Coordinates of C-alpha atoms in Angstrom, one line a residue:
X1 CA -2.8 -31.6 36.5
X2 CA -3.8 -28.2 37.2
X3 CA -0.3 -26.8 39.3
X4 CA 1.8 -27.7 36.0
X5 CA -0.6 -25.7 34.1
X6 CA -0.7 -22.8 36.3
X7 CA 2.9 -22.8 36.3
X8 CA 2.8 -23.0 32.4
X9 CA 1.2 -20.0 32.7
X10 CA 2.8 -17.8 34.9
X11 CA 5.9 -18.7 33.0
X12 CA 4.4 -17.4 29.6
X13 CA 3.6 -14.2 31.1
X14 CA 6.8 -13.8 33.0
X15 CA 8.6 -15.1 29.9
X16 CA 10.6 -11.4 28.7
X17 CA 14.0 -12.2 27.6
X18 CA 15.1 -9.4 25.7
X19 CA 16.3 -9.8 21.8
X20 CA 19.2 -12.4 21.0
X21 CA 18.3 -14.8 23.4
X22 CA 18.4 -18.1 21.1
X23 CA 17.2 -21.7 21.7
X24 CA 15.4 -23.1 24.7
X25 CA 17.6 -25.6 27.0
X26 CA 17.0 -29.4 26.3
X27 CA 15.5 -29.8 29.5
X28 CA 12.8 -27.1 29.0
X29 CA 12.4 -28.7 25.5
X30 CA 11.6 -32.1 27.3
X31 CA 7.8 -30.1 27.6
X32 CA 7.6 -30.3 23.7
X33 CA 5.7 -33.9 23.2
X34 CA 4.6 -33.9 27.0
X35 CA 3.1 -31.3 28.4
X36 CA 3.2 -28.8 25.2
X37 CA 2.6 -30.1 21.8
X38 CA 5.4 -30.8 19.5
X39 CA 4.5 -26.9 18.6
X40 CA 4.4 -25.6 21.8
X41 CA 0.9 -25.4 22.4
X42 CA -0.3 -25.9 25.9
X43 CA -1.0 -29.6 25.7
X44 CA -3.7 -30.0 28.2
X45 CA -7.6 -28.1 28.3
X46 CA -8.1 -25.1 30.6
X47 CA -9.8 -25.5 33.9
X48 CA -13.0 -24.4 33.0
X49 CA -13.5 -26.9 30.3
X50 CA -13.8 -24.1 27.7
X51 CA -10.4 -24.9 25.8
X52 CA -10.7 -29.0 25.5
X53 CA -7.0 -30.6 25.5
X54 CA -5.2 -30.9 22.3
X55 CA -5.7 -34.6 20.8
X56 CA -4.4 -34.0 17.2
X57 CA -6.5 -32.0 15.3
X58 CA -8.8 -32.1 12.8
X59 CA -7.3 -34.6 10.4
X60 CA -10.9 -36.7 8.9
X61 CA -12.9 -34.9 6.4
X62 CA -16.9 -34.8 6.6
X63 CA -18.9 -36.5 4.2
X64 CA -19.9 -33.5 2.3
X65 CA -16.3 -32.4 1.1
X66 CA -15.5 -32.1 -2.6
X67 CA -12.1 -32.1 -3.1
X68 CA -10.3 -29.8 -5.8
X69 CA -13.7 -27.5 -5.2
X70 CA -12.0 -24.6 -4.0
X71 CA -14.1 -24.9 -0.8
X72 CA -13.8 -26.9 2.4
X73 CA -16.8 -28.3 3.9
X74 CA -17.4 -27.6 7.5
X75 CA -16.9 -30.4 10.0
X76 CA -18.8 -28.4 12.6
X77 CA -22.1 -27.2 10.7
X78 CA -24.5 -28.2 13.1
X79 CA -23.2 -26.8 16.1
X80 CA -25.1 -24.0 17.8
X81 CA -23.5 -21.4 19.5
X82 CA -22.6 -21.5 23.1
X83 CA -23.9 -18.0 24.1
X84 CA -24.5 -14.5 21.9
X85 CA -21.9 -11.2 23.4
X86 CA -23.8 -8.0 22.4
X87 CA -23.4 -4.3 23.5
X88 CA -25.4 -4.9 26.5
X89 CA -23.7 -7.8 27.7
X90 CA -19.9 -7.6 27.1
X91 CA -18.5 -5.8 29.6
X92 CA -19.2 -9.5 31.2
X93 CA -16.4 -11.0 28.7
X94 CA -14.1 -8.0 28.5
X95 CA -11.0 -9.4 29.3
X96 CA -11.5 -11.8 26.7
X97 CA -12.4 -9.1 23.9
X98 CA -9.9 -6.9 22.0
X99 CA -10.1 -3.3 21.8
X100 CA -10.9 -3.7 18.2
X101 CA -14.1 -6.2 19.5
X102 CA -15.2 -3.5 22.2
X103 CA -15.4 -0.9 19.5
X104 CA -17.6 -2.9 17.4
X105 CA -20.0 -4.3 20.1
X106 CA -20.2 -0.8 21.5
X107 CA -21.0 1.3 18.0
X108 CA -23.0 -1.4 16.4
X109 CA -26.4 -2.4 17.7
X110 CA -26.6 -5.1 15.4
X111 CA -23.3 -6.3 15.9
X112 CA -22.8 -9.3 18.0
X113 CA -20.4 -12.0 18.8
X114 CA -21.7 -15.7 18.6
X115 CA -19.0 -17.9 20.9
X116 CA -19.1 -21.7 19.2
X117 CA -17.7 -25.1 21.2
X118 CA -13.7 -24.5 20.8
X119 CA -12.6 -27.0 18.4
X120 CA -8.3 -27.1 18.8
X121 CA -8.6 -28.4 15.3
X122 CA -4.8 -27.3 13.5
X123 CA -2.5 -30.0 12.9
X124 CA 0.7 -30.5 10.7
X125 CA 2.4 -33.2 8.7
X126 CA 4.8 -35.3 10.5
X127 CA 8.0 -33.7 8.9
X128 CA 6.7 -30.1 10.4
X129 CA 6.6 -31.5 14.0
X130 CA 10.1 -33.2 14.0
X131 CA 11.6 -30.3 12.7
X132 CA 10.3 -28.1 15.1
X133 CA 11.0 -29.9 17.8
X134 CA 14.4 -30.4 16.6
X135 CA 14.4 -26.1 16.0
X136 CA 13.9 -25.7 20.1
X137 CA 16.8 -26.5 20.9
X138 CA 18.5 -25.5 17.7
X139 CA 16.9 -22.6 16.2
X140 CA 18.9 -19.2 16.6
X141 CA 17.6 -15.6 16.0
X142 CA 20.3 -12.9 14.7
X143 CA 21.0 -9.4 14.0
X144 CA 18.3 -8.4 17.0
X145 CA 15.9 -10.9 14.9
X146 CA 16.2 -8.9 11.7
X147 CA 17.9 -13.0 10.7
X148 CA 16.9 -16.0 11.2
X149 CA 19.3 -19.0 10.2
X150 CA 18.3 -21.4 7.5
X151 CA 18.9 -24.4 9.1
X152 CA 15.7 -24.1 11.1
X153 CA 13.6 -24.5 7.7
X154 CA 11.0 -27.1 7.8
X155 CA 9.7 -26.2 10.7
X156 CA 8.1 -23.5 13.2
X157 CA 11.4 -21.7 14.7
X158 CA 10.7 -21.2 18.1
X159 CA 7.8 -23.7 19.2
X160 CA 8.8 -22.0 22.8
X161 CA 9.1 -18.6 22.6
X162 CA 10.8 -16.3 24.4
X163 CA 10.2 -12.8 23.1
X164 CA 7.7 -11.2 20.9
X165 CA 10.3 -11.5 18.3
X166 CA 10.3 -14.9 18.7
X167 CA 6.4 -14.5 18.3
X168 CA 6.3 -12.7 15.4
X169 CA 9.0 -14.8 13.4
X170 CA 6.2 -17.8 14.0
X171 CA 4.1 -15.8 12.5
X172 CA 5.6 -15.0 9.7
X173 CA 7.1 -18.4 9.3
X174 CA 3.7 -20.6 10.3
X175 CA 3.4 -23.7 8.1
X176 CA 0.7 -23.7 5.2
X177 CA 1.3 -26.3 2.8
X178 CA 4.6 -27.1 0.8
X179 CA 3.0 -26.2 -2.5
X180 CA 1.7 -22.8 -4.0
X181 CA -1.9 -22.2 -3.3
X182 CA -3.8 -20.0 -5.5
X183 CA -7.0 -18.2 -6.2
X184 CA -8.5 -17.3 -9.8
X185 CA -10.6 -14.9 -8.8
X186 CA -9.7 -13.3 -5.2
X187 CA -11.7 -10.5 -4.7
X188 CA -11.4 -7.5 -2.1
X189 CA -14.4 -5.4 -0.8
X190 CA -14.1 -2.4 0.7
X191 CA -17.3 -0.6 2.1
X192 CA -17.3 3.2 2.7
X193 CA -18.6 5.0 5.3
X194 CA -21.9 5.0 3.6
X195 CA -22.2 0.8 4.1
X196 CA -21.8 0.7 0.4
X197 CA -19.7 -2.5 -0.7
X198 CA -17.5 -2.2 -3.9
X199 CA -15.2 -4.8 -5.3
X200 CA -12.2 -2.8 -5.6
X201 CA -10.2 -5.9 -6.6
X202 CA -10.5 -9.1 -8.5
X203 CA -7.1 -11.0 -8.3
X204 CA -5.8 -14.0 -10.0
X205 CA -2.8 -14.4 -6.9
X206 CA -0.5 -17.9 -6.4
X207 CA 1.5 -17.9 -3.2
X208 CA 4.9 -20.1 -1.7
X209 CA 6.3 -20.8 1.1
X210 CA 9.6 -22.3 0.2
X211 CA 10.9 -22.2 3.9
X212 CA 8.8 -25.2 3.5
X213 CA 9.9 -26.8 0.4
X214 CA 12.8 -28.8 1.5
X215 CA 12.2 -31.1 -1.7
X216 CA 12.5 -28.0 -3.9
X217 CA 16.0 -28.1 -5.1
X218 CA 15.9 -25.0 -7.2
X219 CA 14.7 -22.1 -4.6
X220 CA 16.8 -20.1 -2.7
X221 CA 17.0 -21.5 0.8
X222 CA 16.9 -18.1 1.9
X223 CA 13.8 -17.7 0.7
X224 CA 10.3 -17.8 2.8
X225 CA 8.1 -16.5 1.4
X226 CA 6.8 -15.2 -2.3
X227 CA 3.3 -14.0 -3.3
X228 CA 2.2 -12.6 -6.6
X229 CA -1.1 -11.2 -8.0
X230 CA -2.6 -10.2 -11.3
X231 CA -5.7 -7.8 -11.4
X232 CA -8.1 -8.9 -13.5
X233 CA -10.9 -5.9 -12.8
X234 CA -11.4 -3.6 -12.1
X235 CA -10.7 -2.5 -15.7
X236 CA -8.7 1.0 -14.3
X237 CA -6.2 -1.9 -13.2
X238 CA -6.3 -5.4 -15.0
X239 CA -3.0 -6.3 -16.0
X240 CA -1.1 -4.7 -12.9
X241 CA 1.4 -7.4 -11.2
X242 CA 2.4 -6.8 -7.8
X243 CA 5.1 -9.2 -6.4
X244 CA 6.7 -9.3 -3.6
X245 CA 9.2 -11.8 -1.8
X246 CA 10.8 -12.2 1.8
X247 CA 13.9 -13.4 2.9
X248 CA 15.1 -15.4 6.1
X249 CA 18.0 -12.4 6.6
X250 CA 16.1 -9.0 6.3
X251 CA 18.9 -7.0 7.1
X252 CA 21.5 -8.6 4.5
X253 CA 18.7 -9.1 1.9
X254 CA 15.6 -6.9 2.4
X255 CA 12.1 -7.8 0.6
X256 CA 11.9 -7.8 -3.4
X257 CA 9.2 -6.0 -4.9
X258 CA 8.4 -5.6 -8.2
X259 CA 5.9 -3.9 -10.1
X260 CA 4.5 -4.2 -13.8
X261 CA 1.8 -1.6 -15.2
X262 CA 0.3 -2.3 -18.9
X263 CA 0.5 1.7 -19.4
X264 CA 4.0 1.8 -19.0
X265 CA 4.9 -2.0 -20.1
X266 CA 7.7 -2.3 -18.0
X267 CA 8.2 -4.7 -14.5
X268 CA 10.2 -2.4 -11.8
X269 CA 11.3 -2.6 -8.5
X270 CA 9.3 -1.3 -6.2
X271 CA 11.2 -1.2 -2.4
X272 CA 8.5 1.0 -1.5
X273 CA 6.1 -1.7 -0.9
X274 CA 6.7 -2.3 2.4
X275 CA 6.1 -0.8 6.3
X276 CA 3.0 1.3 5.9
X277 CA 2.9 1.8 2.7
X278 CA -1.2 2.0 2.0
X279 CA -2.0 -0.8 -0.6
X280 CA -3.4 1.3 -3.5
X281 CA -5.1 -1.8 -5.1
X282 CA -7.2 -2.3 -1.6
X283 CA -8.2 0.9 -1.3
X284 CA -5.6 2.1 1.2
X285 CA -7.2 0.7 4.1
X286 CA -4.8 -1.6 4.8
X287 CA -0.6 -1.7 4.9
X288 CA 2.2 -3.8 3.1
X289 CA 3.7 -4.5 6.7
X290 CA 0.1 -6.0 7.6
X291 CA -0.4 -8.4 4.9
X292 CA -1.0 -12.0 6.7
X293 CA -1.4 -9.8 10.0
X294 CA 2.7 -8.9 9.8
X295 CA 4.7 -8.9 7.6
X296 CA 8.4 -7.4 6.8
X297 CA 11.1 -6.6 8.8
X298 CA 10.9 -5.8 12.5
X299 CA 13.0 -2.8 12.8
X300 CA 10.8 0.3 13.2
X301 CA 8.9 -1.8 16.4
X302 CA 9.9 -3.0 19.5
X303 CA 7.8 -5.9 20.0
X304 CA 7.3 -6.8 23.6
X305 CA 5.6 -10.4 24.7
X306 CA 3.2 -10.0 26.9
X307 CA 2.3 -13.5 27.8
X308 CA -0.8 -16.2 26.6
X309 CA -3.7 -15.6 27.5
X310 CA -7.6 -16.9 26.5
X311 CA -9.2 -14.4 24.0
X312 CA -11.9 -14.7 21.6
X313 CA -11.0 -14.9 18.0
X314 CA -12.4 -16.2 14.7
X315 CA -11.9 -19.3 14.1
X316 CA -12.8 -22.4 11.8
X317 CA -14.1 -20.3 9.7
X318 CA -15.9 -22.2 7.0
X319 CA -19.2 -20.8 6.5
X320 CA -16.8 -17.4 6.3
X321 CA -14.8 -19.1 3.7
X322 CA -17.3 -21.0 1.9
X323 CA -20.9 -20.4 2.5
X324 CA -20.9 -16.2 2.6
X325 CA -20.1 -14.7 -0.4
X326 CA -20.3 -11.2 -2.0
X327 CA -22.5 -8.5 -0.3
X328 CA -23.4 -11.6 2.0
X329 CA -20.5 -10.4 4.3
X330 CA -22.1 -7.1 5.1
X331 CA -24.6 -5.2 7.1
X332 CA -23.7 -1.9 6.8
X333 CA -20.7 -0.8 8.1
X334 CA -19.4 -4.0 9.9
X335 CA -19.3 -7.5 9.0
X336 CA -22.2 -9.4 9.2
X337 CA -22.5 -11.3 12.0
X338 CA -24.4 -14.5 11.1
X339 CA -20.8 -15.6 8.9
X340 CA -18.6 -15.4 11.5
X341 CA -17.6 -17.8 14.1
X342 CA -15.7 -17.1 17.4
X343 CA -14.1 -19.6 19.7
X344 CA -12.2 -19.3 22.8
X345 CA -8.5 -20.3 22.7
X346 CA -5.2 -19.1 23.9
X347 CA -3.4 -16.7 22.3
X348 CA 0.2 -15.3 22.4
X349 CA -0.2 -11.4 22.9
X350 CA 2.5 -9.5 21.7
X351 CA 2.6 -5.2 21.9
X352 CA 4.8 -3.6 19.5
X353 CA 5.7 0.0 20.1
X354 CA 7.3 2.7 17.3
X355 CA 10.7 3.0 18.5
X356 CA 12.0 6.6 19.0
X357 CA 13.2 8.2 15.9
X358 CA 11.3 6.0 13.6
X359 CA 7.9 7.2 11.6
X360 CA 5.5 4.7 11.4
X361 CA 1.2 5.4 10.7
X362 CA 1.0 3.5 14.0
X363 CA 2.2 4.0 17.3
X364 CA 1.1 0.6 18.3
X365 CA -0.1 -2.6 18.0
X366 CA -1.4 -5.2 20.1
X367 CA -1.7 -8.7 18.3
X368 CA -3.3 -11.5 19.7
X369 CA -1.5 -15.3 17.6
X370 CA -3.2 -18.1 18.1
X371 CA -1.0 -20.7 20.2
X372 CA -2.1 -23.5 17.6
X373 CA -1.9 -22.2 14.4
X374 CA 0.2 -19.3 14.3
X375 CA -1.8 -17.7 11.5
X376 CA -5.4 -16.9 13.0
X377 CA -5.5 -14.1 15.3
X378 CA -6.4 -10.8 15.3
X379 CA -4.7 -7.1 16.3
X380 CA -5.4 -3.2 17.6
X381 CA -3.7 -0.7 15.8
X382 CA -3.5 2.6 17.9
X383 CA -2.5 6.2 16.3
X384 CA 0.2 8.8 17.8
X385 CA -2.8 10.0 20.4
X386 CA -3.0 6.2 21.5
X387 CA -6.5 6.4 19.7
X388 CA -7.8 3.3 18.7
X389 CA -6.8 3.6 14.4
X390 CA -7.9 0.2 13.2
X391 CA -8.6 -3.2 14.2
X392 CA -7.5 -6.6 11.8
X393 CA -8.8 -10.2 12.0
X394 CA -7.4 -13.0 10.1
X395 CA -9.5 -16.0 10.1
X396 CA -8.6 -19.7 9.5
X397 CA -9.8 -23.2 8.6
X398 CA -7.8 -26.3 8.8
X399 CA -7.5 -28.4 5.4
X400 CA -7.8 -31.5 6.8
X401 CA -6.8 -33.0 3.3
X402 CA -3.4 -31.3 3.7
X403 CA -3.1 -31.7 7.2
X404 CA -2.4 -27.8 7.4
X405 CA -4.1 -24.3 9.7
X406 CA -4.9 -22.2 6.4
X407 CA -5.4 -18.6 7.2
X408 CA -5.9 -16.3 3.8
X409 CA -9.2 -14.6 4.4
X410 CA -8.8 -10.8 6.3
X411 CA -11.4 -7.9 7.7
X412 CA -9.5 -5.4 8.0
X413 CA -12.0 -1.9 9.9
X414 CA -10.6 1.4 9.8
X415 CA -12.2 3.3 12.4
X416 CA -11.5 6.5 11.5
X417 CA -13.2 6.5 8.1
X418 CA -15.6 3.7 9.4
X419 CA -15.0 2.0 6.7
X420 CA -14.3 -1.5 6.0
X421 CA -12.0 -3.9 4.1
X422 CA -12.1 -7.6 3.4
X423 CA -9.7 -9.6 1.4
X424 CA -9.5 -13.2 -0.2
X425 CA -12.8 -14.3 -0.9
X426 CA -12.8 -16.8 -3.4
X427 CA -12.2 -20.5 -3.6
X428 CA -8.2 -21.2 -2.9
X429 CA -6.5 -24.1 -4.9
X430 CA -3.6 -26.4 -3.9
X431 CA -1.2 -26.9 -6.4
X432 CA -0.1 -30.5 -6.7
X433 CA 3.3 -29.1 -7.5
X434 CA 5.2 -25.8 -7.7
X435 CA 6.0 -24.2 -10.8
X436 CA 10.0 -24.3 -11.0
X437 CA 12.4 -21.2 -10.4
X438 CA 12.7 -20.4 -14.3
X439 CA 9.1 -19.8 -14.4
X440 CA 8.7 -17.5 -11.0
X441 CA 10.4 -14.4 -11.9
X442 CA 8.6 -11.3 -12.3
X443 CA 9.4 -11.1 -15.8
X444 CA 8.1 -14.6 -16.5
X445 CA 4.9 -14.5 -14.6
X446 CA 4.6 -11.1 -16.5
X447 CA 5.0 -12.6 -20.1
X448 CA 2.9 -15.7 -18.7
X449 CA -0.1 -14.4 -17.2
X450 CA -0.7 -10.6 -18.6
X451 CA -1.0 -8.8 -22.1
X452 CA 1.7 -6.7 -23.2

């Protein structure tokens, strides 16, 4: 059992076809369902025992769970944590830290890592799997992966990638329920250099993914994703709608963005929200093209695969999610410690370089994907001196009620300012049903939900 999963290996990191190449073959597709999961996961546990073999996922919910709460119990609360990484200790587990990681352990004293049992724990509804198998051999990237055809919907495009393009597009098109989820009060804290944490905003947001709602006759099947909020404090903003929407063809039909400020009283486009454009409502510490990790076209990037390897990286996160709230999050200048949890699994690395002759406030970033989920993971973001700018984490729990990875909560650290900024706490709900086309346009989520 261990050759084919060296090989399995050694063929991710050797795996660096070059933009355009499509589909996989049917006979490398005959892995998916054998020795890769129907979503091109390595099927099997490492060698070490560290990374158990995939059986499913977390599917059952513990005893404790109240549905509809806006919080997901954890299934894993009484675990302890395997061993503590520390600034003393972590030149030990380097090559599974990222540069962001390093940075922390090494300027914090009181900054650790606590590694928990790895728990492979994502798992998707039936329809999800078929589709992306069916996409393997199917699914087609175009117009050097600015497009992506619409008859892969329904499911992950490229359960075998090929490319970091390939990479990314999971990414961006990772499943997370078929209905809008939302959050009444989302609130952002960014901490300044000073450790002092400030909600800068509270959110009332509702988010689709209609690349997954095959039943939803009236969206545009064009259409992946579209995300709204309205500010409810602090007062200097409350009424402010930002809205923004994403396309499977980003070259023929770039993002919409829209805009609506009660001083002015009017909703207008707004195309500059988008690449790395700072995000005035979060402070500026973090960019429109790093919402979700990435997201936005892939033009001003060349975005190299590197291979999979085993990193560290948060994961089932529930006391994050649920159990920390507020200033809990914080010591100081980093976040705090105790409401994390870090696992082992393997991740799809993927560096993306500015291309010549395009302007960017990055030169480079390294992200680390989670082979499972798609949405957890973590990346380094590197200045024009190759300095390490800032580091992002986006954490994840499954909803085992939904059968779906969920991955809305983000700590985003700006080393340069050593400051700090974390998005989405709140409780999230699942909408039994999404609100039809006639009632999602800016103008009627503006006449809906704000005072004019």
């Amino acid at each position: 059992m261990k050759k084919p999963i060296a090989l399995l290996m050694a063929a991710s990191l050797l795996a660096l076809a070059s933009p355009g190449h499509a589909s996989v073959s049917a006979e490398e597709a005959k892995a998916l369902g054998t020795t890769l999961t129907d979503f091109g996961a390595i099927k099997a546990g490492n060698k070490e025992g560290t990374i158990p073999e995939y059986t499913g996922g977390q599917t059952k919910a513990p005893a404790n769970f109240k549905p509809a709460s806006g919080y997901w119990a954890d299934p894993f609360a009484g675990e302890k944590p395997l061993y503590r990484i520390d600034g003393k200790n972590m030149a030990q587990y380097a090559e599974k830290l990222s540069e962001s990681q390093k940075y922390l352990l090494k300027t914090y004293a009181d900054y650790y890592i606590d590694v928990f049992p790895t728990h492979r724990s994502a798992a998707y509804p039936d329809s999800v799997l078929k589709a992306t198998v069916r996409n393997a051999t199917t699914c087609a990237g175009s117009k050097d992966y600015f497009s992506v055809d619409a008859a892969c919907r329904g499911g992950i495009p490229f359960p075998i990638p090929k490319n970091g393009y390939e990479v990314m597009w999971n990414l961006t098109l990772r499943y997370s329920v078929a209905t809008d989820v939302t959050t009444e009060h989302g609130l952002s804290w960014l901490v300044d250099s000073n450790g002092s944490p400030t909600v800068v905003s509270d959110q009332f947001t509702r988010t689709e993914r209609p690349y997954f709602q095959m039943d939803q006759k009236d969206r545009d099947v064009n259409m992946i994703l579209r995300t709204y909020s309205v500010a409810k404090a602090p007062s200097r903003i409350s009424g402010q709608m930002t809205m923004l929407t994403d396309y499977l063809d980003m070259d023929a039909k770039p993002r919409r963005a829209f805009n609506y400020s009660p001083g002015q009283r009017r909703v207008k486009l707004a195309p500059e929200f988008a690449y790395d454009t700072p995000v005035s409502q979060l402070g500026g510490v973090t960019l429109f093209d790093e919402l979700f990790l990435f997201s936005g076209k892939m033009d001003r990037f060349d975005f190299k695969l590197v291979g999979r390897k085993e990193m560290l990286i948060p994961y089932n996160s529930y006391k994050f999610y649920g159990e920390c709230k507020g200033a809990e999050h914080f010591v100081g200048t980093h976040l705090n410690p105790t409401c994390e949890r870090w696992e082992l699994h393997r991740v799809w690395v993927v560096e993306s370089t500015l291309k010549a002759g395009q302007r960017h406030a990055y030169a480079k970033r390294t992200y680390y994907i989670d082979e499972d989920g798609t949405g957890a993971g973590m990346f380094d973001a590197f200045d024009k001196n190759g300095e390490l700018y800032r580091g992002m984490f986006q954490t994840t729990i499954q909803l085992y009620d939904h059968t779906t990875p969920y991955s809305g909560k983000t700590i985003t650290y700006d080393f340069s300012k050593r400051m700090m900024l974390l998005i989405g706490d709140g409780a999230y709900q699942i909408s039994p049903k999404n609100l039809p086309e006639t009632d999602m346009s800016a103008e009627a989520i503006v006449g809906r939900e704000t005072v004019r």
